[in-house]
Coordinates of C-alpha atoms in Angstrom, one line a residue:
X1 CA 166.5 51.6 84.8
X2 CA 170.1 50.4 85.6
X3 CA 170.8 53.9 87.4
X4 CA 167.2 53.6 89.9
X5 CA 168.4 49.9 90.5
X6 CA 171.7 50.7 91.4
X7 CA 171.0 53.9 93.7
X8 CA 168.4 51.5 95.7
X9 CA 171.4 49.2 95.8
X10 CA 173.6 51.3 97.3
X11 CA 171.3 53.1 99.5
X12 CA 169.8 49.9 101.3
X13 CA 173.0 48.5 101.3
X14 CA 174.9 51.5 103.1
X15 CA 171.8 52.0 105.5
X16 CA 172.5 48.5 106.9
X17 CA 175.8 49.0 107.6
X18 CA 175.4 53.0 109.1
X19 CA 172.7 50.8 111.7
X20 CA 174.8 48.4 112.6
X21 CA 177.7 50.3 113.1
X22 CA 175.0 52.7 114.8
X23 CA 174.3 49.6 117.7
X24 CA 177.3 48.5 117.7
X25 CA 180.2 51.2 117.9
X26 CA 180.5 50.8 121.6
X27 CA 181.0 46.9 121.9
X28 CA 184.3 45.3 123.4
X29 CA 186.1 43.7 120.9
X30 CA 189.1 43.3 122.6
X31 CA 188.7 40.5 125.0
X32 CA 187.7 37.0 123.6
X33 CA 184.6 37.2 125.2
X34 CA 183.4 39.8 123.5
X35 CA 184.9 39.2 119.9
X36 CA 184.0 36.2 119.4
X37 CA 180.8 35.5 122.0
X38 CA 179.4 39.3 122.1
X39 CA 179.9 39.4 125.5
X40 CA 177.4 35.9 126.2
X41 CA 174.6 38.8 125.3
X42 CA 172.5 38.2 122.2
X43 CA 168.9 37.7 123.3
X44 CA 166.4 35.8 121.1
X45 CA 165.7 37.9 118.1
X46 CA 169.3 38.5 117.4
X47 CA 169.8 34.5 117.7
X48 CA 166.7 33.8 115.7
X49 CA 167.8 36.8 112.7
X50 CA 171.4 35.6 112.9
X51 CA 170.7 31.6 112.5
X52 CA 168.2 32.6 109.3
X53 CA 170.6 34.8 107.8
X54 CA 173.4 32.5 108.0
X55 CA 171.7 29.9 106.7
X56 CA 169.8 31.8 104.0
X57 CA 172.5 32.8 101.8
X58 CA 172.6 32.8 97.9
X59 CA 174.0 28.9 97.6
X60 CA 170.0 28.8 99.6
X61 CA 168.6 31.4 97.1
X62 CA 170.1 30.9 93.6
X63 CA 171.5 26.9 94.7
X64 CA 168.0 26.1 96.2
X65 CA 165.8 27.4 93.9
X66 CA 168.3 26.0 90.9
X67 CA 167.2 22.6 92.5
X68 CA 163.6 23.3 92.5
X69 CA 163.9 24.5 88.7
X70 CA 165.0 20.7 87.9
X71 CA 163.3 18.6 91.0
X72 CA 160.3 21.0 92.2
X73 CA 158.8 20.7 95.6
X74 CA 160.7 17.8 96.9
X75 CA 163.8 19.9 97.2
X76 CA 162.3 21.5 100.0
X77 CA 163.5 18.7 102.5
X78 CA 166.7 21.0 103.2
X79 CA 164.1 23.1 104.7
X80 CA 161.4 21.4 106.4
X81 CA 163.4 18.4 107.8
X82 CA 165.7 21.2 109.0
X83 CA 162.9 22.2 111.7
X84 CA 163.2 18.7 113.3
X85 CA 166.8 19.4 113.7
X86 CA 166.6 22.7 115.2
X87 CA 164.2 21.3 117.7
X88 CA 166.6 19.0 118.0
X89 CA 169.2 22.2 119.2
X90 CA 166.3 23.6 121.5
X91 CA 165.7 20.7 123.6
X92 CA 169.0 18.2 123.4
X93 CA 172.2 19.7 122.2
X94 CA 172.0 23.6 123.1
X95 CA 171.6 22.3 127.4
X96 CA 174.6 20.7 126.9
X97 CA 176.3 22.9 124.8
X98 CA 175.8 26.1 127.3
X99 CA 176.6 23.9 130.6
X100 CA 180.1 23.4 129.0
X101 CA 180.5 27.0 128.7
X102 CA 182.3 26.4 124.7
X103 CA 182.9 29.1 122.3
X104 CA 183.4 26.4 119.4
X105 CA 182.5 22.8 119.1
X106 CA 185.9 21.3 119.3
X107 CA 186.6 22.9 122.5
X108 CA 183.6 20.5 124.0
X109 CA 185.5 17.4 122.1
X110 CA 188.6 18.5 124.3
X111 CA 186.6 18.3 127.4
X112 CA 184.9 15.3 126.8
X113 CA 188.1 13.5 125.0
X114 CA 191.1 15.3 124.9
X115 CA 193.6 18.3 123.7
X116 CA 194.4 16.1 120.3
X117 CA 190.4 15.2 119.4
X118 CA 190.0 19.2 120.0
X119 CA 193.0 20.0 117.7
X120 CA 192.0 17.2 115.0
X121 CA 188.6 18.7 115.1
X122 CA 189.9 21.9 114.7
X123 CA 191.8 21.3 111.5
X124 CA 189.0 19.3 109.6
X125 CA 186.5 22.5 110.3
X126 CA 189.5 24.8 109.1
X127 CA 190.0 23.1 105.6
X128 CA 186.3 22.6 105.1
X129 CA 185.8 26.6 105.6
X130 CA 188.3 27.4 103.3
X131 CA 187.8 24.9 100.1
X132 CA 184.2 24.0 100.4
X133 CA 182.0 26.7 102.4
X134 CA 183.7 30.5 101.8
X135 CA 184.4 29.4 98.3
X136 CA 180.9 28.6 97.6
X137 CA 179.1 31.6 99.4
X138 CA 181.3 34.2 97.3
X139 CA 181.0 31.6 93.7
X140 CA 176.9 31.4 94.4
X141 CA 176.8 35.2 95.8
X142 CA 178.5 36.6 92.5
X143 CA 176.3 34.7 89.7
X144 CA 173.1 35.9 91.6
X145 CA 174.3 39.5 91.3
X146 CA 175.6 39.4 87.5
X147 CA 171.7 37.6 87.0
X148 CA 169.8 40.6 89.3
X149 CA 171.8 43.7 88.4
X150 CA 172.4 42.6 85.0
X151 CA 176.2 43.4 85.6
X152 CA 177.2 42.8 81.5
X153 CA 174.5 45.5 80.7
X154 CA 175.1 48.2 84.1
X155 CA 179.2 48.1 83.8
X156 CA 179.6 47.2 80.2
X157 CA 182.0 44.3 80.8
X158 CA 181.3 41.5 77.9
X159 CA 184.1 39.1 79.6
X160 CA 181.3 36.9 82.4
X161 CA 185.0 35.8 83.6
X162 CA 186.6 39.0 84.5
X163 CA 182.9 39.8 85.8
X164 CA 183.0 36.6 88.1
X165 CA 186.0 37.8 89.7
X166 CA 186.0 41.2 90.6
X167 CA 182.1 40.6 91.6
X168 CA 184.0 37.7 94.1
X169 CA 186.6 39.7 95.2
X170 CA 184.7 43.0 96.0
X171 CA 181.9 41.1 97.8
X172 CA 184.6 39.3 100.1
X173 CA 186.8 42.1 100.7
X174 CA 183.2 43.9 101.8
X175 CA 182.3 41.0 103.9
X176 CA 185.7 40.0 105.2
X177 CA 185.9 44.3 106.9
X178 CA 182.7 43.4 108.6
X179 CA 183.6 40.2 110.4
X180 CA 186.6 41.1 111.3
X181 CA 186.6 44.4 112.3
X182 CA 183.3 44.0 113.8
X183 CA 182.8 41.0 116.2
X184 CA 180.6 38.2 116.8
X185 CA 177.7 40.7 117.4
X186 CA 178.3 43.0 114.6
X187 CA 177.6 39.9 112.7
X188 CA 174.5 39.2 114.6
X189 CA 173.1 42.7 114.3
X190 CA 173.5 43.3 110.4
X191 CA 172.5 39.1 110.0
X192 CA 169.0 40.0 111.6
X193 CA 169.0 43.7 109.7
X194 CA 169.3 41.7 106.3
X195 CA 166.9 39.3 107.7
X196 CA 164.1 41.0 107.8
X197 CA 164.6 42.3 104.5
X198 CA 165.7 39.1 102.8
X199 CA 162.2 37.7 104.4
X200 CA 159.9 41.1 103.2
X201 CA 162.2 40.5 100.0
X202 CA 161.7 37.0 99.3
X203 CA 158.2 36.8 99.7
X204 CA 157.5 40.1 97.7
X205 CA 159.6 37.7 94.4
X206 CA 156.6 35.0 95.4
X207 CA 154.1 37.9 94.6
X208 CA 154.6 39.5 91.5
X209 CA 156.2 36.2 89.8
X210 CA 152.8 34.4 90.6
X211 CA 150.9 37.6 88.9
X212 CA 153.6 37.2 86.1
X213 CA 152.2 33.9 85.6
X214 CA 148.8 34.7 85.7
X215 CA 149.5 38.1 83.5
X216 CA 148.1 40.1 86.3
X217 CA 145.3 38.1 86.6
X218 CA 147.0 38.0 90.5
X219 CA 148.6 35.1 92.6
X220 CA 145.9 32.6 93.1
X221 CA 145.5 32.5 89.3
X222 CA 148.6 32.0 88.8
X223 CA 149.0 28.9 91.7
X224 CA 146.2 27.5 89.6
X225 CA 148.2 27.7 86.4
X226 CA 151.5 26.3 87.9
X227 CA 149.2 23.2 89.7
X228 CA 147.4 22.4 86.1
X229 CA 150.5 22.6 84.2
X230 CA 153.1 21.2 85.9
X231 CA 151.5 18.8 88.7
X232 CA 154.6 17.2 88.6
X233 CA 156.6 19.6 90.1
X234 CA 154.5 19.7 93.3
X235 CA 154.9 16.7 94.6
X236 CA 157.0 16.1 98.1
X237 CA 157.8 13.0 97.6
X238 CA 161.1 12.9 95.8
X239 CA 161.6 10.3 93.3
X240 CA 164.8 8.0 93.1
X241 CA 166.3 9.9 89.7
X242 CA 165.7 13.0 91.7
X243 CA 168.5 14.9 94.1
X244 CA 166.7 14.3 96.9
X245 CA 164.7 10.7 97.0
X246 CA 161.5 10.5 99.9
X247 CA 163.8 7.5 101.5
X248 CA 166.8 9.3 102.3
X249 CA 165.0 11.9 104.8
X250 CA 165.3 9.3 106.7
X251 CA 168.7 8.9 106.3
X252 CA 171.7 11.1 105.0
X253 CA 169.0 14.1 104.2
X254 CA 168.4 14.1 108.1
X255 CA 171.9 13.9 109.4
X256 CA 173.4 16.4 107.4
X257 CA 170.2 18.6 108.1
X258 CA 171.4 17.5 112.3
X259 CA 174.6 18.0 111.8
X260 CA 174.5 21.4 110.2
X261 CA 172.3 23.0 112.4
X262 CA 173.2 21.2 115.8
X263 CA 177.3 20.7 115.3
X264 CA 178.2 22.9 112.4
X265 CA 180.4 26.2 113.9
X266 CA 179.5 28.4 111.9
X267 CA 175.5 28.2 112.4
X268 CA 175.5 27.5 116.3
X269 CA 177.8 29.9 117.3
X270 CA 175.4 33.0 118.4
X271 CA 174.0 30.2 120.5
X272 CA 176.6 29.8 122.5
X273 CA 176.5 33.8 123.0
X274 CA 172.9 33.3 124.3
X275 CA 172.3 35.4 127.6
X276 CA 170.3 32.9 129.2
X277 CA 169.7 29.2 128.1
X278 CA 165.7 30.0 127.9
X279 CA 166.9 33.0 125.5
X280 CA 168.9 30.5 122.9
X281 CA 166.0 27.9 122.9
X282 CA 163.2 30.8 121.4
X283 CA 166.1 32.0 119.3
X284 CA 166.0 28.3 117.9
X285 CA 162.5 27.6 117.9
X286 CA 161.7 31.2 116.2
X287 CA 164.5 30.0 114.0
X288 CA 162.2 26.7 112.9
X289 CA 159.1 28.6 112.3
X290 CA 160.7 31.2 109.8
X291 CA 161.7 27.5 108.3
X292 CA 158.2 26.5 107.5
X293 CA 157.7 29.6 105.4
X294 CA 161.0 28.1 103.2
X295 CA 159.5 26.8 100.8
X296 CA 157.5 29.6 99.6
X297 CA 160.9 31.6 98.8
X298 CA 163.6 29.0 98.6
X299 CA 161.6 26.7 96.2
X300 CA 158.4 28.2 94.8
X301 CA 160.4 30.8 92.7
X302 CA 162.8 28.1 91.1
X303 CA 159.1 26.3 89.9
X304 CA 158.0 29.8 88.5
X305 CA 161.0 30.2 87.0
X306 CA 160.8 26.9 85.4
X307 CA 157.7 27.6 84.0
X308 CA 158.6 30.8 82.4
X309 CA 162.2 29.7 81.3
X310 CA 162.2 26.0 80.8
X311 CA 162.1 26.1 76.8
X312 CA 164.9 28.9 76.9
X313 CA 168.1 27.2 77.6
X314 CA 168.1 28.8 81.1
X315 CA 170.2 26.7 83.7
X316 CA 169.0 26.2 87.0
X317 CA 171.8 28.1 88.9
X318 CA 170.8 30.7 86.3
X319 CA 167.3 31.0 87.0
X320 CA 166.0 33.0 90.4
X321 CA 168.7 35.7 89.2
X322 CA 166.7 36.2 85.4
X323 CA 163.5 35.4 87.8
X324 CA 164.4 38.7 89.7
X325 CA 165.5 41.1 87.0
X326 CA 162.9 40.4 84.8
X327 CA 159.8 40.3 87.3
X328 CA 160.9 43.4 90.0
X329 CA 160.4 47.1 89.0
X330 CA 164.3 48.3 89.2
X331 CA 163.7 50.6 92.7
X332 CA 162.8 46.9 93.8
X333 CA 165.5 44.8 92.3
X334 CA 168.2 47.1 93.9
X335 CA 166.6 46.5 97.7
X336 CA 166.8 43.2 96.7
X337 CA 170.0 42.8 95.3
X338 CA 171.2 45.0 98.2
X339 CA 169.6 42.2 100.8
X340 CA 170.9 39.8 98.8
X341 CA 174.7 41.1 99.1
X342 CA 173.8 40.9 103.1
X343 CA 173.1 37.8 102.7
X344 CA 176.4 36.7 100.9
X345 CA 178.3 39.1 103.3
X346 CA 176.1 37.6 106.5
X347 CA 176.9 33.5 105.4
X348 CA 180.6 34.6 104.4
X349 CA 181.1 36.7 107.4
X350 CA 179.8 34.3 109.8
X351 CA 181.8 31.4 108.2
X352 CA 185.2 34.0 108.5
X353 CA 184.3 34.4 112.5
X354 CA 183.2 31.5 113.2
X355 CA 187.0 30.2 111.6
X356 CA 189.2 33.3 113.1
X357 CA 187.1 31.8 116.6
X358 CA 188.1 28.1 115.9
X359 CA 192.1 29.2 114.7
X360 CA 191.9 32.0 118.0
X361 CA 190.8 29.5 120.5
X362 CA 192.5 26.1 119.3
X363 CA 195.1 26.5 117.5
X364 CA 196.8 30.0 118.1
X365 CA 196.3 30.0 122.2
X366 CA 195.9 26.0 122.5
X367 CA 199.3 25.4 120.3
X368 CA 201.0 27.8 119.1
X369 CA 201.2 30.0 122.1
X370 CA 199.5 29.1 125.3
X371 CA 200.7 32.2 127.5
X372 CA 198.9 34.3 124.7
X373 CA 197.1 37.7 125.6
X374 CA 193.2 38.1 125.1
X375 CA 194.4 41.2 122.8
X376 CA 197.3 39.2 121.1
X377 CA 194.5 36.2 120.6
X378 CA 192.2 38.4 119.1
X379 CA 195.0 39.8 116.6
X380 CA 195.8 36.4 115.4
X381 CA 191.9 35.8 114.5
X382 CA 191.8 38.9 112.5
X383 CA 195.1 38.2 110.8
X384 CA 194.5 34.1 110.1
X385 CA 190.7 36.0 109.0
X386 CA 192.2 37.7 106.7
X387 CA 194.7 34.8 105.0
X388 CA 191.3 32.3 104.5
X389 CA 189.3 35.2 103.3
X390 CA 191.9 35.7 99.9
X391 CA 192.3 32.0 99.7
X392 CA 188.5 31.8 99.4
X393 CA 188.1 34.6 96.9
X394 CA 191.0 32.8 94.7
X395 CA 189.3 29.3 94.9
X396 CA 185.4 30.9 94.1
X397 CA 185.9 31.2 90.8
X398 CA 187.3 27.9 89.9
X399 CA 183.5 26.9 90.5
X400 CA 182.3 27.6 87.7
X401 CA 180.8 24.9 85.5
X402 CA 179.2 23.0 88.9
X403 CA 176.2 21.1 87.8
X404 CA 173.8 21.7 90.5
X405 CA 175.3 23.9 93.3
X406 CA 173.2 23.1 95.9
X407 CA 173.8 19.5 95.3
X408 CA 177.9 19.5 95.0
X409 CA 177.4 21.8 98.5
X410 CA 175.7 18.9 99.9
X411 CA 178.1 16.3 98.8
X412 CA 181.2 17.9 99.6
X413 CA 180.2 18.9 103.3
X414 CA 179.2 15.1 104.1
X415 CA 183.1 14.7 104.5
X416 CA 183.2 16.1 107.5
X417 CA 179.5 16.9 108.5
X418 CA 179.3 13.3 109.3
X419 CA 182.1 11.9 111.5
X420 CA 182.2 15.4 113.7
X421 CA 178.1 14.4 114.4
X422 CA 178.7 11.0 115.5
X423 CA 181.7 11.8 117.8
X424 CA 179.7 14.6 119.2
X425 CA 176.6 12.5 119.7
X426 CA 179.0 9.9 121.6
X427 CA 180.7 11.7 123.6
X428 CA 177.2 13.8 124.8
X429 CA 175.4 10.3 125.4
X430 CA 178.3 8.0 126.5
X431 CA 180.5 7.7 129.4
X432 CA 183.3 5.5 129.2
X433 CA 184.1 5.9 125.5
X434 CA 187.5 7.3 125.2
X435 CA 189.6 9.7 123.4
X436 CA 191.5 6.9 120.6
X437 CA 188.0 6.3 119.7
X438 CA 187.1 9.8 118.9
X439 CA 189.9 10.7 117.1
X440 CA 189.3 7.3 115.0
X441 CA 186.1 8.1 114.1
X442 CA 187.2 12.0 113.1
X443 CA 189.6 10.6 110.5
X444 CA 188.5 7.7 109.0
X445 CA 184.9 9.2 109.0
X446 CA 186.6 11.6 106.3
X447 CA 188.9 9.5 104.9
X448 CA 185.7 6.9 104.0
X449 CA 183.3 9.3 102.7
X450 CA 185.9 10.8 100.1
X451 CA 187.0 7.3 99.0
X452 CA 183.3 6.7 98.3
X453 CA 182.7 9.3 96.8
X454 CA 186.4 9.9 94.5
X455 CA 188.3 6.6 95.1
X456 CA 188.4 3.7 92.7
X457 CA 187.1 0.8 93.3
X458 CA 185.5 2.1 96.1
X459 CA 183.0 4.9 94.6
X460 CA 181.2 2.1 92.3
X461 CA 179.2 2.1 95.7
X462 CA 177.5 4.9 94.6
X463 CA 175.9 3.0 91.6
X464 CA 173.7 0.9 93.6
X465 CA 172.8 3.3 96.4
X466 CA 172.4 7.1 96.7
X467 CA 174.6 9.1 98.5
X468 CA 172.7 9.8 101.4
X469 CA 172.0 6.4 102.4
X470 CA 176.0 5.5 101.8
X471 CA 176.6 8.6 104.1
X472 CA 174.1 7.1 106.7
X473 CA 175.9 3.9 106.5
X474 CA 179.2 5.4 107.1
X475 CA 177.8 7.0 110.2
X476 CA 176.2 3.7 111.8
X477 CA 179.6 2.2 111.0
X478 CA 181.7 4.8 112.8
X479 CA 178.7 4.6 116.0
X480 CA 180.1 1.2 116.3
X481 CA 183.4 1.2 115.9
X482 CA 183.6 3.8 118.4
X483 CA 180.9 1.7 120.7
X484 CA 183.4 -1.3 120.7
X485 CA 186.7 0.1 121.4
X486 CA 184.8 1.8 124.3
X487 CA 184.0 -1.7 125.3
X488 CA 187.3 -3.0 124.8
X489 CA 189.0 -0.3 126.3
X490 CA 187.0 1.8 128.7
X491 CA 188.7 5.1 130.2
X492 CA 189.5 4.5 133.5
X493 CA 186.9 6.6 135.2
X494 CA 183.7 8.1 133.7
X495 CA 183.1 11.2 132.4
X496 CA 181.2 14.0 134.5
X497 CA 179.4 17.0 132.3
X498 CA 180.4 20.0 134.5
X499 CA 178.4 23.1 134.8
X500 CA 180.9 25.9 133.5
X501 CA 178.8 28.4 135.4
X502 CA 178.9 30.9 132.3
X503 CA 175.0 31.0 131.8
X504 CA 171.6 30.7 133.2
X505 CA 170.9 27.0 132.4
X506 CA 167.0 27.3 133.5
X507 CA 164.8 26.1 130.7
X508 CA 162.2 28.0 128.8
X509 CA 159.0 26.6 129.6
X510 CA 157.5 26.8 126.2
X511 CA 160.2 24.7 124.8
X512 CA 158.8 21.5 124.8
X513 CA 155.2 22.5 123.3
X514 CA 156.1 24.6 120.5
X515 CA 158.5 22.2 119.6
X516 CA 156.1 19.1 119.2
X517 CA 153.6 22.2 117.2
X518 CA 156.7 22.6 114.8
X519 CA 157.5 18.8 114.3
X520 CA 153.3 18.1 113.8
X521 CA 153.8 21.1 111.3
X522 CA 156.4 19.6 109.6
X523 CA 154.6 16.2 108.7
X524 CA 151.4 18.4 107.7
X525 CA 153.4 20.0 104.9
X526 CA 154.3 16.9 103.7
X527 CA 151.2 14.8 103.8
X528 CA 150.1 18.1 102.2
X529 CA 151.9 17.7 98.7
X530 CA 151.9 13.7 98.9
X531 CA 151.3 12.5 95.1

């Protein structure tokens, strides 16, 4: 059984990378262009495969699902309210984004403000990729695979801390070769590869755990059995003891989901590689129907699995791993396990170009040495690519013993998800709002959210309101205090959004309607599950 499991493994998972390499041997990746942009080429399906896989990795998988094991359905707001976002990108933020002709986000904060908002931007994206987000793709990644290959049993290794990491360490070494060898669109390609099979993957776990429930008796039956027996895990409306509460979707739930998928670096980049600006917006708005389906493999399995495993000891981050060994024949759990390794490599690898683009671009040739080379610009990226990829494989490990994964993911990128949205948002619908303001609301967005959350007295705020509405507070507070110094000192003349010329800026004309079809879908899924 182990050796079936681990020759599909291998097989799948080398069959990806022979493709990709296949597409994409020929690529430039010696101009920046090309490295980090893939040439401004990626057409909607690559967008649409890259933006999914990205997203779904296994803090999505084992962290989601982990939620759903303790909170059921309501958990699913990281998914659905995440389509209103993504519209969001398709019709607001991804015009603007392409008419500035950026590679990252902080270089549209230095035209907009100035060199120093750019640079301060820079730097908060930089430490957040290396202590919160690698760390916690390779940590989640590495329990997933010692649950679905049963790692103790196929190598023989008792100690679960020496299995942690070398599991770690192999999977970013694998993942840290593809991103930086390979380029923005060797990213893309493999990200939509694994995509498909993460999606045929995912939904083949929904089938044959729903027939385990129903002991064959097929999936309907076994939707009936979950409905009578645990009614109260299908509800959508989260309750206030729960992680995510019905209030705060209105709130800290539906900034971070803005932020991450309008302003966050490592997501939006393919977008700004979109050929045309028609081209990104289906990409997005493909992107926000394969959301919709969310649920049914992000959240359903972590309610199956608390079903079967509830009276077992089983902890939640524990769960959709045991979920998958036990209810996939082993040719099966090897394709899935392989997916599931692209989809660690696809979230880590994206996160590793996404921060070789933002050290390239703003620090190395903006700083350190302005008369750089495209080659030499590219060679720092690979080597400052390689220094957060071992600094992230160190830190993974010291995870271990995280409550709730998905939750502490949450809470930790507030720090900086917040403040980078609001100064975006201001600078995109404001004029005359200048550059002290920004750079005020970059650092002591930060600097208030950690005290809240770590900093006696000032984290007794979080025993009278949840997080997500202190979060939301923080960000109406930095709105305004960046409003009023714009008031009280103005820049001297206003601010002009330039057309960079890099792209086709003509709209799709299908971007408005299927974007009010996915927002009507979203509030039909909902009314769906009210209890």
């Amino acid at each position: 059984m182990h050796a079936l499991t681990l020759i599909s493994f291998l097989f799948f998972t080398g069959l990806v990378a022979l493709i990709t390499w296949l597409i994409t041997r020929r690529d430039d990746l010696r101009s920046t262009r090309g490295y980090f942009l893939a040439g401004r080429s990626l057409t909607f399906p690559l967008i649409a495969g890259s933006l999914l896989m990205t997203n779904l990795s296994t803090e999505q998988m084992v962290g989601l699902n982990g939620s759903a094991f303790t909170d059921g359905l309501s958990v699913m707001a990281w998914e659905v309210v995440a389509v209103v976002a993504l519209v969001l990108l398709a019709l607001f933020f991804l015009p603007r984004f392409l008419r500035s002709g950026i590679a990252t986000v902080p270089q549209l904060l230095e035209i907009r403000f100035d060199h120093g908002t750019q640079l301060i931007c820079n730097i908060i994206f930089l430490i957040a990729y290396a202590v919160i987000l690698l760390p916690i793709v390779l940590y989640s990644g590495a329990i997933g695979l010692q649950g679905m290959l049963d790692l103790p049993g196929l190598t023989g290794i008792e100690s679960s801390s020496f299995l942690l990491w070398a599991t770690v360490w192999i999977v970013g070494l694998i993942g840290a070769v593809y991103a930086l060898f390979g380029g923005l669109r060797t990213v893309a390609v493999s990200d939509t590869l694994n995509g498909v099979g993460l999606l045929i993957g995912g939904l083949l776990i929904v089938f044959f755990a729903l027939n385990a429930v129903s002991d064959g008796g097929g999936i309907l039956a076994g939707w009936d059995i979950l409905n009578e027996q645990h009614p109260e895990m299908f509800n959508s409306m989260g309750r206030e003891d729960q992680a995510v509460p019905f209030a705060t979707l209105f709130t800290g739930v539906f900034l971070i989901n803005l932020f991450y998928w309008t302003t966050n670096q490592q997501i939006i980049q393919r977008t700004f590689a979109a050929k045309t600006l028609a081209e990104g917006q289906k990409g997005v708005l493909l992107t926000g129907f394969f959301k919709l389906l969310g649920p049914l493999y992000l959240v359903l399995p972590g309610i199956i699995a608390y079903h079967m495993y509830a009276d077992q000891g089983v902890k939640a981050d524990e769960a959709y791993g045991h979920l998958v060994f036990d209810i996939l024949p082993p040719y099966l759990t090897g394709f899935f396990a392989a997916v599931m390794v692209g989809a660690i490599l696809s979230s880590f690898n994206s996160a590793l170009n996404s921060t070789t683009t933002l050290f390239s671009l703003g620090i190395y040739k903006g700083v350190i040495k302005k008369d750089a080379t495209e080659a030499q610009v590219v060679k720092s990226g690979k080597i400052f690519g390689w220094i957060m990829a071992i600094a992230a494989m160190v830190i993974a490990p010291l995870l271990a013993g995280q409550e709730s994964l998905f939750s502490y993911l949450q809470t930790m990128n507030a720090i900086y998800f917040i403040p980078i949205l609001a100064v975006v948002l201001v600078g995109l619908l404001t004029k005359r709002v200048p550059a002290i303001a920004a750079k005020v609301g970059l650092v002591a967005g930060c600097l208030l959210i950690a005290a809240g959350y770590f900093i006696p007295p000032f984290n007794k705020i979080l025993d009278v309101t949840s997080q997500y509405h202190f979060v939301a507070g923080v960000f109406v507070l930095l709105i305004a205090i960046m409003l009023i110094i714009g008031k009280v000192c103005p820049r001297e003349t206003q601010w002009v959004h330039q057309d960079a010329g890099e792209v086709d800026l003509t709209p799709w004309k299908g971007a408005w309607p299927v974007g009010l079809v996915l927002v009507l879908c979203v509030i039909a899924i909902y009314a769906a599950f009210a209890g």
